[in-house]
Amino acid sequence: SQKIEQNSEALNIQEGKTATLTCNYTNYSPAYLQWYRQDPGRGPVFLLLIRENEKEKRKERLKVTFDTTLKQSLFHITASQPADSATYLCALKTGTYKYIFGTGTRLKVLA
Amino acid sequence: SAVISQKPSRDICQRGTSLTIQCQVDSQVTMMFWYRQQPGQSLTLIATANQGSEATYESGFVIDKFPISRPNLTFSTLTVSNMSPEDSSIYLCSVLPGTSGRVNEQFFGPGTRLTVL
């Protein structure tokens, strides 16, 4: 069956460190993969998109990698801050306008 | 970008009743989507609602249970009919504005938190 897996357990890291979140998928060949941030009581907010022919994408303190052979994306936040604490979702485009979301990983950055 | 509002933000409803959720966008968009996010679960697409055509429902969701209206390019409603406690969830609308350079970015509303007793 088709699946997207993200670490279900919360990730706690110290302020200033790099947070690394993982998104693994099976039985898809997505054209691209997206990462979203979701704060409690709010809808997801788009962060980054990486295409299947791109290995890495950066935006300020964020970096995403995409390995279509391993079927895995890694999402990094460098120099993490308490304000980065949120749930991070990965999403795959599986159809013309269809997106499949992972369950998300809750990140907590400790001051 | 697009700014999306939803009403109500939350509601507590009795079993067997219906609730209509409104989604308003600050700009005209063709593609609008309704998702459900159950506690501890990922977002699940309910249906795609394009103006001028019938909504397209995903497997496991039917029009009788989740009727959708899309009267114009800035507004849509989702009704949760004959509710049961299993319908307790957060319901989110999203849009794909399709603006140049950002064609694949979805913008989400804040969600409607529904509790069915």
JSON list of C-alpha atoms in Angstrom, two decimals:
[
{"chain": "A", "resi": 1, "resn": "SER", "atom": "CA", "xyz": [0.00, 0.00, 0.00]},
{"chain": "A", "resi": 2, "resn": "GLN", "atom": "CA", "xyz": [1.04, 3.60, -0.43]},
{"chain": "A", "resi": 3, "resn": "LYS", "atom": "CA", "xyz": [2.53, 5.16, 2.65]},
{"chain": "A", "resi": 4, "resn": "ILE", "atom": "CA", "xyz": [4.31, 8.26, 3.88]},
{"chain": "A", "resi": 5, "resn": "GLU", "atom": "CA", "xyz": [6.15, 7.96, 7.17]},
{"chain": "A", "resi": 6, "resn": "GLN", "atom": "CA", "xyz": [7.44, 10.67, 9.40]},
{"chain": "A", "resi": 7, "resn": "ASN", "atom": "CA", "xyz": [8.82, 10.24, 12.89]},
{"chain": "A", "resi": 8, "resn": "SER", "atom": "CA", "xyz": [5.71, 10.14, 15.01]},
{"chain": "A", "resi": 9, "resn": "GLU", "atom": "CA", "xyz": [7.61, 10.87, 18.18]},
{"chain": "A", "resi": 10, "resn": "ALA", "atom": "CA", "xyz": [8.42, 14.44, 19.06]},
{"chain": "A", "resi": 11, "resn": "LEU", "atom": "CA", "xyz": [11.92, 15.69, 18.41]},
{"chain": "A", "resi": 12, "resn": "ASN", "atom": "CA", "xyz": [13.46, 17.81, 21.16]},
{"chain": "A", "resi": 13, "resn": "ILE", "atom": "CA", "xyz": [16.66, 19.69, 20.41]},
{"chain": "A", "resi": 14, "resn": "GLN", "atom": "CA", "xyz": [18.67, 22.42, 22.03]},
{"chain": "A", "resi": 15, "resn": "GLU", "atom": "CA", "xyz": [18.53, 25.96, 20.66]},
{"chain": "A", "resi": 16, "resn": "GLY", "atom": "CA", "xyz": [21.28, 26.60, 18.13]},
{"chain": "A", "resi": 17, "resn": "LYS", "atom": "CA", "xyz": [21.54, 22.98, 17.02]},
{"chain": "A", "resi": 18, "resn": "THR", "atom": "CA", "xyz": [20.45, 21.61, 13.66]},
{"chain": "A", "resi": 19, "resn": "ALA", "atom": "CA", "xyz": [17.13, 19.78, 13.59]},
{"chain": "A", "resi": 20, "resn": "THR", "atom": "CA", "xyz": [16.78, 16.99, 11.04]},
{"chain": "A", "resi": 21, "resn": "LEU", "atom": "CA", "xyz": [13.37, 15.56, 10.19]},
{"chain": "A", "resi": 22, "resn": "THR", "atom": "CA", "xyz": [12.79, 12.55, 7.99]},
{"chain": "A", "resi": 23, "resn": "CYS", "atom": "CA", "xyz": [10.09, 11.74, 5.46]},
{"chain": "A", "resi": 24, "resn": "ASN", "atom": "CA", "xyz": [10.03, 8.25, 3.93]},
{"chain": "A", "resi": 25, "resn": "TYR", "atom": "CA", "xyz": [7.58, 7.05, 1.33]},
{"chain": "A", "resi": 26, "resn": "THR", "atom": "CA", "xyz": [6.76, 3.83, -0.46]},
{"chain": "A", "resi": 27, "resn": "ASN", "atom": "CA", "xyz": [5.03, 3.01, -3.72]},
{"chain": "A", "resi": 28, "resn": "TYR", "atom": "CA", "xyz": [5.08, 6.55, -5.05]},
{"chain": "A", "resi": 29, "resn": "SER", "atom": "CA", "xyz": [7.03, 8.22, -7.80]},
{"chain": "A", "resi": 30, "resn": "PRO", "atom": "CA", "xyz": [6.25, 11.83, -6.96]},
{"chain": "A", "resi": 31, "resn": "ALA", "atom": "CA", "xyz": [7.13, 14.67, -9.26]},
{"chain": "A", "resi": 32, "resn": "TYR", "atom": "CA", "xyz": [7.97, 16.69, -6.21]},
{"chain": "A", "resi": 33, "resn": "LEU", "atom": "CA", "xyz": [7.83, 16.78, -2.45]},
{"chain": "A", "resi": 34, "resn": "GLN", "atom": "CA", "xyz": [6.78, 19.64, -0.18]},
{"chain": "A", "resi": 35, "resn": "TRP", "atom": "CA", "xyz": [7.34, 20.57, 3.42]},
{"chain": "A", "resi": 36, "resn": "TYR", "atom": "CA", "xyz": [4.83, 22.48, 5.52]},
{"chain": "A", "resi": 37, "resn": "ARG", "atom": "CA", "xyz": [4.83, 23.89, 9.02]},
{"chain": "A", "resi": 38, "resn": "GLN", "atom": "CA", "xyz": [1.74, 23.62, 11.21]},
{"chain": "A", "resi": 39, "resn": "ASP", "atom": "CA", "xyz": [1.26, 25.43, 14.49]},
{"chain": "A", "resi": 40, "resn": "PRO", "atom": "CA", "xyz": [-1.43, 24.37, 16.98]},
{"chain": "A", "resi": 41, "resn": "GLY", "atom": "CA", "xyz": [-4.88, 25.57, 15.93]},
{"chain": "A", "resi": 42, "resn": "ARG", "atom": "CA", "xyz": [-3.68, 26.70, 12.51]},
{"chain": "A", "resi": 43, "resn": "GLY", "atom": "CA", "xyz": [-3.57, 25.36, 8.99]},
{"chain": "A", "resi": 44, "resn": "PRO", "atom": "CA", "xyz": [-0.30, 24.21, 7.43]},
{"chain": "A", "resi": 45, "resn": "VAL", "atom": "CA", "xyz": [1.98, 26.83, 5.92]},
{"chain": "A", "resi": 46, "resn": "PHE", "atom": "CA", "xyz": [4.07, 26.02, 2.85]},
{"chain": "A", "resi": 47, "resn": "LEU", "atom": "CA", "xyz": [7.83, 26.11, 3.39]},
{"chain": "A", "resi": 48, "resn": "LEU", "atom": "CA", "xyz": [9.73, 24.43, 0.57]},
{"chain": "A", "resi": 49, "resn": "LEU", "atom": "CA", "xyz": [9.25, 22.36, -2.56]},
{"chain": "A", "resi": 50, "resn": "ILE", "atom": "CA", "xyz": [11.85, 20.08, -4.10]},
{"chain": "A", "resi": 51, "resn": "ARG", "atom": "CA", "xyz": [11.50, 18.41, -7.47]},
{"chain": "A", "resi": 52, "resn": "GLU", "atom": "CA", "xyz": [12.47, 14.86, -8.32]},
{"chain": "A", "resi": 53, "resn": "ASN", "atom": "CA", "xyz": [15.46, 16.04, -10.36]},
{"chain": "A", "resi": 54, "resn": "GLU", "atom": "CA", "xyz": [16.78, 18.23, -7.53]},
{"chain": "A", "resi": 55, "resn": "LYS", "atom": "CA", "xyz": [19.01, 16.85, -4.81]},
{"chain": "A", "resi": 56, "resn": "GLU", "atom": "CA", "xyz": [18.91, 19.80, -2.44]},
{"chain": "A", "resi": 57, "resn": "LYS", "atom": "CA", "xyz": [17.00, 23.02, -1.90]},
{"chain": "A", "resi": 58, "resn": "ARG", "atom": "CA", "xyz": [17.74, 25.83, 0.54]},
{"chain": "A", "resi": 59, "resn": "LYS", "atom": "CA", "xyz": [15.80, 28.74, 1.93]},
{"chain": "A", "resi": 60, "resn": "GLU", "atom": "CA", "xyz": [17.39, 30.81, 4.67]},
{"chain": "A", "resi": 61, "resn": "ARG", "atom": "CA", "xyz": [17.98, 28.38, 7.58]},
{"chain": "A", "resi": 62, "resn": "LEU", "atom": "CA", "xyz": [16.03, 25.57, 5.91]},
{"chain": "A", "resi": 63, "resn": "LYS", "atom": "CA", "xyz": [17.46, 22.84, 3.74]},
{"chain": "A", "resi": 64, "resn": "VAL", "atom": "CA", "xyz": [15.67, 19.96, 2.08]},
{"chain": "A", "resi": 65, "resn": "THR", "atom": "CA", "xyz": [17.18, 16.94, 0.36]},
{"chain": "A", "resi": 66, "resn": "PHE", "atom": "CA", "xyz": [15.37, 14.48, -1.85]},
{"chain": "A", "resi": 67, "resn": "ASP", "atom": "CA", "xyz": [16.67, 11.00, -2.64]},
{"chain": "A", "resi": 68, "resn": "THR", "atom": "CA", "xyz": [14.30, 9.27, -5.06]},
{"chain": "A", "resi": 69, "resn": "THR", "atom": "CA", "xyz": [16.33, 6.06, -4.89]},
{"chain": "A", "resi": 70, "resn": "LEU", "atom": "CA", "xyz": [15.98, 5.81, -1.12]},
{"chain": "A", "resi": 71, "resn": "LYS", "atom": "CA", "xyz": [12.49, 7.34, -1.36]},
{"chain": "A", "resi": 72, "resn": "GLN", "atom": "CA", "xyz": [13.41, 9.74, 1.38]},
{"chain": "A", "resi": 73, "resn": "SER", "atom": "CA", "xyz": [13.51, 13.46, 2.07]},
{"chain": "A", "resi": 74, "resn": "LEU", "atom": "CA", "xyz": [15.40, 15.10, 4.91]},
{"chain": "A", "resi": 75, "resn": "PHE", "atom": "CA", "xyz": [14.41, 18.50, 6.26]},
{"chain": "A", "resi": 76, "resn": "HIS", "atom": "CA", "xyz": [17.02, 20.47, 8.17]},
{"chain": "A", "resi": 77, "resn": "ILE", "atom": "CA", "xyz": [16.66, 23.59, 10.27]},
{"chain": "A", "resi": 78, "resn": "THR", "atom": "CA", "xyz": [20.04, 25.07, 11.13]},
{"chain": "A", "resi": 79, "resn": "ALA", "atom": "CA", "xyz": [20.68, 27.33, 14.12]},
{"chain": "A", "resi": 80, "resn": "SER", "atom": "CA", "xyz": [17.29, 26.32, 15.48]},
{"chain": "A", "resi": 81, "resn": "GLN", "atom": "CA", "xyz": [15.29, 28.72, 17.63]},
{"chain": "A", "resi": 82, "resn": "PRO", "atom": "CA", "xyz": [12.40, 28.19, 20.05]},
{"chain": "A", "resi": 83, "resn": "ALA", "atom": "CA", "xyz": [10.17, 29.91, 17.46]},
{"chain": "A", "resi": 84, "resn": "ASP", "atom": "CA", "xyz": [10.85, 26.96, 15.14]},
{"chain": "A", "resi": 85, "resn": "SER", "atom": "CA", "xyz": [8.86, 24.72, 17.49]},
{"chain": "A", "resi": 86, "resn": "ALA", "atom": "CA", "xyz": [5.93, 23.35, 15.48]},
{"chain": "A", "resi": 87, "resn": "THR", "atom": "CA", "xyz": [4.77, 20.27, 13.61]},
{"chain": "A", "resi": 88, "resn": "TYR", "atom": "CA", "xyz": [6.38, 19.75, 10.22]},
{"chain": "A", "resi": 89, "resn": "LEU", "atom": "CA", "xyz": [4.54, 17.88, 7.49]},
{"chain": "A", "resi": 90, "resn": "CYS", "atom": "CA", "xyz": [5.84, 16.45, 4.26]},
{"chain": "A", "resi": 91, "resn": "ALA", "atom": "CA", "xyz": [3.53, 16.09, 1.29]},
{"chain": "A", "resi": 92, "resn": "LEU", "atom": "CA", "xyz": [3.82, 14.30, -2.04]},
{"chain": "A", "resi": 93, "resn": "LYS", "atom": "CA", "xyz": [2.08, 15.24, -5.23]},
{"chain": "A", "resi": 94, "resn": "THR", "atom": "CA", "xyz": [0.51, 12.03, -6.44]},
{"chain": "A", "resi": 95, "resn": "GLY", "atom": "CA", "xyz": [-1.91, 13.33, -9.05]},
{"chain": "A", "resi": 96, "resn": "THR", "atom": "CA", "xyz": [-2.73, 16.42, -11.02]},
{"chain": "A", "resi": 97, "resn": "TYR", "atom": "CA", "xyz": [-4.15, 18.17, -7.98]},
{"chain": "A", "resi": 98, "resn": "LYS", "atom": "CA", "xyz": [-3.81, 15.49, -5.36]},
{"chain": "A", "resi": 99, "resn": "TYR", "atom": "CA", "xyz": [-1.41, 15.65, -2.46]},
{"chain": "A", "resi": 100, "resn": "ILE", "atom": "CA", "xyz": [-0.75, 13.02, 0.19]},
{"chain": "A", "resi": 101, "resn": "PHE", "atom": "CA", "xyz": [0.44, 14.28, 3.57]},
{"chain": "A", "resi": 102, "resn": "GLY", "atom": "CA", "xyz": [2.51, 12.57, 6.22]},
{"chain": "A", "resi": 103, "resn": "THR", "atom": "CA", "xyz": [1.38, 12.60, 9.85]},
{"chain": "A", "resi": 104, "resn": "GLY", "atom": "CA", "xyz": [4.00, 15.16, 10.74]},
{"chain": "A", "resi": 105, "resn": "THR", "atom": "CA", "xyz": [6.82, 15.37, 13.26]},
{"chain": "A", "resi": 106, "resn": "ARG", "atom": "CA", "xyz": [6.50, 17.67, 16.26]},
{"chain": "A", "resi": 107, "resn": "LEU", "atom": "CA", "xyz": [9.66, 19.64, 16.85]},
{"chain": "A", "resi": 108, "resn": "LYS", "atom": "CA", "xyz": [10.42, 21.37, 20.12]},
{"chain": "A", "resi": 109, "resn": "VAL", "atom": "CA", "xyz": [13.44, 23.63, 20.37]},
{"chain": "A", "resi": 110, "resn": "LEU", "atom": "CA", "xyz": [14.56, 24.10, 23.94]},
{"chain": "A", "resi": 111, "resn": "ALA", "atom": "CA", "xyz": [15.96, 27.45, 25.05]},
{"chain": "B", "resi": 1, "resn": "SER", "atom": "CA", "xyz": [-0.44, 34.35, -1.92]},
{"chain": "B", "resi": 2, "resn": "ALA", "atom": "CA", "xyz": [-3.96, 33.90, -0.61]},
{"chain": "B", "resi": 3, "resn": "VAL", "atom": "CA", "xyz": [-5.58, 34.65, 2.72]},
{"chain": "B", "resi": 4, "resn": "ILE", "atom": "CA", "xyz": [-8.28, 32.20, 3.72]},
{"chain": "B", "resi": 5, "resn": "SER", "atom": "CA", "xyz": [-10.85, 32.44, 6.48]},
{"chain": "B", "resi": 6, "resn": "GLN", "atom": "CA", "xyz": [-13.14, 29.72, 7.75]},
{"chain": "B", "resi": 7, "resn": "LYS", "atom": "CA", "xyz": [-16.34, 29.85, 9.76]},
{"chain": "B", "resi": 8, "resn": "PRO", "atom": "CA", "xyz": [-16.99, 28.61, 12.34]},
{"chain": "B", "resi": 9, "resn": "SER", "atom": "CA", "xyz": [-13.58, 28.20, 13.92]},
{"chain": "B", "resi": 10, "resn": "ARG", "atom": "CA", "xyz": [-14.99, 25.49, 16.16]},
{"chain": "B", "resi": 11, "resn": "ASP", "atom": "CA", "xyz": [-18.30, 23.91, 17.06]},
{"chain": "B", "resi": 12, "resn": "ILE", "atom": "CA", "xyz": [-19.75, 21.24, 19.25]},
{"chain": "B", "resi": 13, "resn": "CYS", "atom": "CA", "xyz": [-22.65, 19.41, 17.65]},
{"chain": "B", "resi": 14, "resn": "GLN", "atom": "CA", "xyz": [-25.09, 16.69, 18.53]},
{"chain": "B", "resi": 15, "resn": "ARG", "atom": "CA", "xyz": [-25.14, 13.34, 16.79]},
{"chain": "B", "resi": 16, "resn": "GLY", "atom": "CA", "xyz": [-27.45, 13.25, 13.79]},
{"chain": "B", "resi": 17, "resn": "THR", "atom": "CA", "xyz": [-27.29, 16.96, 13.02]},
{"chain": "B", "resi": 18, "resn": "SER", "atom": "CA", "xyz": [-25.46, 18.73, 10.16]},
{"chain": "B", "resi": 19, "resn": "LEU", "atom": "CA", "xyz": [-22.91, 21.51, 10.12]},
{"chain": "B", "resi": 20, "resn": "THR", "atom": "CA", "xyz": [-21.96, 23.76, 7.21]},
{"chain": "B", "resi": 21, "resn": "ILE", "atom": "CA", "xyz": [-18.42, 25.13, 7.15]},
{"chain": "B", "resi": 22, "resn": "GLN", "atom": "CA", "xyz": [-17.66, 28.21, 5.11]},
{"chain": "B", "resi": 23, "resn": "CYS", "atom": "CA", "xyz": [-14.39, 29.01, 3.37]},
{"chain": "B", "resi": 24, "resn": "GLN", "atom": "CA", "xyz": [-13.68, 32.51, 2.05]},
{"chain": "B", "resi": 25, "resn": "VAL", "atom": "CA", "xyz": [-10.62, 33.46, -0.01]},
{"chain": "B", "resi": 26, "resn": "ASP", "atom": "CA", "xyz": [-9.37, 37.00, -0.52]},
{"chain": "B", "resi": 27, "resn": "SER", "atom": "CA", "xyz": [-8.68, 36.43, -4.23]},
{"chain": "B", "resi": 28, "resn": "GLN", "atom": "CA", "xyz": [-10.19, 34.47, -7.08]},
{"chain": "B", "resi": 29, "resn": "VAL", "atom": "CA", "xyz": [-8.90, 30.91, -7.31]},
{"chain": "B", "resi": 30, "resn": "THR", "atom": "CA", "xyz": [-9.90, 28.01, -9.48]},
{"chain": "B", "resi": 31, "resn": "MET", "atom": "CA", "xyz": [-8.70, 25.11, -7.37]},
{"chain": "B", "resi": 32, "resn": "MET", "atom": "CA", "xyz": [-10.10, 24.69, -3.88]},
{"chain": "B", "resi": 33, "resn": "PHE", "atom": "CA", "xyz": [-9.79, 21.64, -1.66]},
{"chain": "B", "resi": 34, "resn": "TRP", "atom": "CA", "xyz": [-11.35, 20.32, 1.53]},
{"chain": "B", "resi": 35, "resn": "TYR", "atom": "CA", "xyz": [-9.28, 18.22, 3.93]},
{"chain": "B", "resi": 36, "resn": "ARG", "atom": "CA", "xyz": [-9.93, 16.44, 7.19]},
{"chain": "B", "resi": 37, "resn": "GLN", "atom": "CA", "xyz": [-7.34, 16.13, 9.93]},
{"chain": "B", "resi": 38, "resn": "GLN", "atom": "CA", "xyz": [-8.26, 13.72, 12.68]},
{"chain": "B", "resi": 39, "resn": "PRO", "atom": "CA", "xyz": [-6.37, 13.78, 15.98]},
{"chain": "B", "resi": 40, "resn": "GLY", "atom": "CA", "xyz": [-2.85, 12.45, 15.49]},
{"chain": "B", "resi": 41, "resn": "GLN", "atom": "CA", "xyz": [-3.50, 11.78, 11.82]},
{"chain": "B", "resi": 42, "resn": "SER", "atom": "CA", "xyz": [-2.33, 13.31, 8.59]},
{"chain": "B", "resi": 43, "resn": "LEU", "atom": "CA", "xyz": [-4.43, 15.55, 6.40]},
{"chain": "B", "resi": 44, "resn": "THR", "atom": "CA", "xyz": [-6.80, 13.52, 4.25]},
{"chain": "B", "resi": 45, "resn": "LEU", "atom": "CA", "xyz": [-8.25, 15.01, 1.10]},
{"chain": "B", "resi": 46, "resn": "ILE", "atom": "CA", "xyz": [-12.05, 14.88, 1.07]},
{"chain": "B", "resi": 47, "resn": "ALA", "atom": "CA", "xyz": [-12.76, 16.51, -2.26]},
{"chain": "B", "resi": 48, "resn": "THR", "atom": "CA", "xyz": [-11.66, 19.01, -4.87]},
{"chain": "B", "resi": 49, "resn": "ALA", "atom": "CA", "xyz": [-14.12, 21.83, -5.54]},
{"chain": "B", "resi": 50, "resn": "ASN", "atom": "CA", "xyz": [-13.83, 23.78, -8.75]},
{"chain": "B", "resi": 51, "resn": "GLN", "atom": "CA", "xyz": [-16.17, 26.60, -9.59]},
{"chain": "B", "resi": 52, "resn": "GLY", "atom": "CA", "xyz": [-18.69, 25.66, -12.23]},
{"chain": "B", "resi": 53, "resn": "SER", "atom": "CA", "xyz": [-18.41, 21.91, -11.87]},
{"chain": "B", "resi": 54, "resn": "GLU", "atom": "CA", "xyz": [-19.37, 19.18, -9.45]},
{"chain": "B", "resi": 55, "resn": "ALA", "atom": "CA", "xyz": [-16.94, 18.46, -6.65]},
{"chain": "B", "resi": 56, "resn": "THR", "atom": "CA", "xyz": [-14.67, 15.46, -7.11]},
{"chain": "B", "resi": 57, "resn": "TYR", "atom": "CA", "xyz": [-14.64, 13.19, -4.06]},
{"chain": "B", "resi": 58, "resn": "GLU", "atom": "CA", "xyz": [-11.82, 10.95, -2.90]},
{"chain": "B", "resi": 59, "resn": "SER", "atom": "CA", "xyz": [-12.27, 7.31, -2.10]},
{"chain": "B", "resi": 60, "resn": "GLY", "atom": "CA", "xyz": [-14.15, 6.89, 1.16]},
{"chain": "B", "resi": 61, "resn": "PHE", "atom": "CA", "xyz": [-16.00, 10.21, 0.92]},
{"chain": "B", "resi": 62, "resn": "VAL", "atom": "CA", "xyz": [-19.42, 10.64, -0.67]},
{"chain": "B", "resi": 63, "resn": "ILE", "atom": "CA", "xyz": [-21.52, 13.59, -1.68]},
{"chain": "B", "resi": 64, "resn": "ASP", "atom": "CA", "xyz": [-24.47, 12.63, 0.51]},
{"chain": "B", "resi": 65, "resn": "LYS", "atom": "CA", "xyz": [-22.30, 12.82, 3.61]},
{"chain": "B", "resi": 66, "resn": "PHE", "atom": "CA", "xyz": [-20.13, 15.79, 2.59]},
{"chain": "B", "resi": 67, "resn": "PRO", "atom": "CA", "xyz": [-22.03, 17.98, 0.12]},
{"chain": "B", "resi": 68, "resn": "ILE", "atom": "CA", "xyz": [-19.94, 20.84, -1.21]},
{"chain": "B", "resi": 69, "resn": "SER", "atom": "CA", "xyz": [-20.95, 24.07, -2.88]},
{"chain": "B", "resi": 70, "resn": "ARG", "atom": "CA", "xyz": [-18.69, 26.34, -4.92]},
{"chain": "B", "resi": 71, "resn": "PRO", "atom": "CA", "xyz": [-20.85, 29.24, -6.09]},
{"chain": "B", "resi": 72, "resn": "ASN", "atom": "CA", "xyz": [-17.98, 31.51, -7.15]},
{"chain": "B", "resi": 73, "resn": "LEU", "atom": "CA", "xyz": [-14.19, 31.79, -7.30]},
{"chain": "B", "resi": 74, "resn": "THR", "atom": "CA", "xyz": [-13.77, 33.07, -3.73]},
{"chain": "B", "resi": 75, "resn": "PHE", "atom": "CA", "xyz": [-16.16, 30.96, -1.67]},
{"chain": "B", "resi": 76, "resn": "SER", "atom": "CA", "xyz": [-17.03, 27.37, -0.86]},
{"chain": "B", "resi": 77, "resn": "THR", "atom": "CA", "xyz": [-18.95, 25.45, 1.76]},
{"chain": "B", "resi": 78, "resn": "LEU", "atom": "CA", "xyz": [-18.60, 21.93, 3.09]},
{"chain": "B", "resi": 79, "resn": "THR", "atom": "CA", "xyz": [-21.49, 20.34, 4.96]},
{"chain": "B", "resi": 80, "resn": "VAL", "atom": "CA", "xyz": [-20.93, 17.44, 7.33]},
{"chain": "B", "resi": 81, "resn": "SER", "atom": "CA", "xyz": [-24.27, 15.64, 7.34]},
{"chain": "B", "resi": 82, "resn": "ASN", "atom": "CA", "xyz": [-25.89, 13.31, 9.84]},
{"chain": "B", "resi": 83, "resn": "MET", "atom": "CA", "xyz": [-22.89, 13.61, 12.10]},
{"chain": "B", "resi": 84, "resn": "SER", "atom": "CA", "xyz": [-21.52, 10.91, 14.35]},
{"chain": "B", "resi": 85, "resn": "PRO", "atom": "CA", "xyz": [-18.67, 11.10, 16.89]},
{"chain": "B", "resi": 86, "resn": "GLU", "atom": "CA", "xyz": [-16.36, 9.65, 14.21]},
{"chain": "B", "resi": 87, "resn": "ASP", "atom": "CA", "xyz": [-16.75, 12.92, 12.30]},
{"chain": "B", "resi": 88, "resn": "SER", "atom": "CA", "xyz": [-15.00, 14.80, 15.11]},
{"chain": "B", "resi": 89, "resn": "SER", "atom": "CA", "xyz": [-12.03, 16.32, 13.38]},
{"chain": "B", "resi": 90, "resn": "ILE", "atom": "CA", "xyz": [-10.46, 19.48, 12.05]},
{"chain": "B", "resi": 91, "resn": "TYR", "atom": "CA", "xyz": [-11.75, 20.43, 8.62]},
{"chain": "B", "resi": 92, "resn": "LEU", "atom": "CA", "xyz": [-9.50, 22.58, 6.47]},
{"chain": "B", "resi": 93, "resn": "CYS", "atom": "CA", "xyz": [-9.99, 24.25, 3.14]},
{"chain": "B", "resi": 94, "resn": "SER", "atom": "CA", "xyz": [-7.05, 25.06, 0.92]},
{"chain": "B", "resi": 95, "resn": "VAL", "atom": "CA", "xyz": [-6.44, 26.71, -2.42]},
{"chain": "B", "resi": 96, "resn": "LEU", "atom": "CA", "xyz": [-3.91, 26.54, -5.20]},
{"chain": "B", "resi": 97, "resn": "PRO", "atom": "CA", "xyz": [-3.66, 30.10, -6.44]},
{"chain": "B", "resi": 98, "resn": "GLY", "atom": "CA", "xyz": [-1.34, 29.00, -9.23]},
{"chain": "B", "resi": 99, "resn": "THR", "atom": "CA", "xyz": [0.49, 32.31, -9.31]},
{"chain": "B", "resi": 100, "resn": "SER", "atom": "CA", "xyz": [3.63, 32.51, -11.38]},
{"chain": "B", "resi": 101, "resn": "GLY", "atom": "CA", "xyz": [6.57, 30.81, -9.70]},
{"chain": "B", "resi": 102, "resn": "ARG", "atom": "CA", "xyz": [4.35, 29.42, -6.95]},
{"chain": "B", "resi": 103, "resn": "VAL", "atom": "CA", "xyz": [2.03, 27.19, -8.93]},
{"chain": "B", "resi": 104, "resn": "ASN", "atom": "CA", "xyz": [2.33, 24.25, -6.57]},
{"chain": "B", "resi": 105, "resn": "GLU", "atom": "CA", "xyz": [1.98, 26.03, -3.23]},
{"chain": "B", "resi": 106, "resn": "GLN", "atom": "CA", "xyz": [-1.18, 25.28, -1.31]},
{"chain": "B", "resi": 107, "resn": "PHE", "atom": "CA", "xyz": [-2.56, 27.87, 1.07]},
{"chain": "B", "resi": 108, "resn": "PHE", "atom": "CA", "xyz": [-4.65, 26.62, 3.96]},
{"chain": "B", "resi": 109, "resn": "GLY", "atom": "CA", "xyz": [-7.36, 28.14, 6.06]},
{"chain": "B", "resi": 110, "resn": "PRO", "atom": "CA", "xyz": [-7.10, 28.04, 9.86]},
{"chain": "B", "resi": 111, "resn": "GLY", "atom": "CA", "xyz": [-9.42, 25.06, 10.09]},
{"chain": "B", "resi": 112, "resn": "THR", "atom": "CA", "xyz": [-12.74, 24.31, 11.78]},
{"chain": "B", "resi": 113, "resn": "ARG", "atom": "CA", "xyz": [-12.52, 22.12, 14.86]},
{"chain": "B", "resi": 114, "resn": "LEU", "atom": "CA", "xyz": [-15.65, 19.97, 15.05]},
{"chain": "B", "resi": 115, "resn": "THR", "atom": "CA", "xyz": [-16.63, 17.90, 18.06]},
{"chain": "B", "resi": 116, "resn": "VAL", "atom": "CA", "xyz": [-19.64, 15.60, 17.77]},
{"chain": "B", "resi": 117, "resn": "LEU", "atom": "CA", "xyz": [-21.23, 14.35, 20.98]}
]
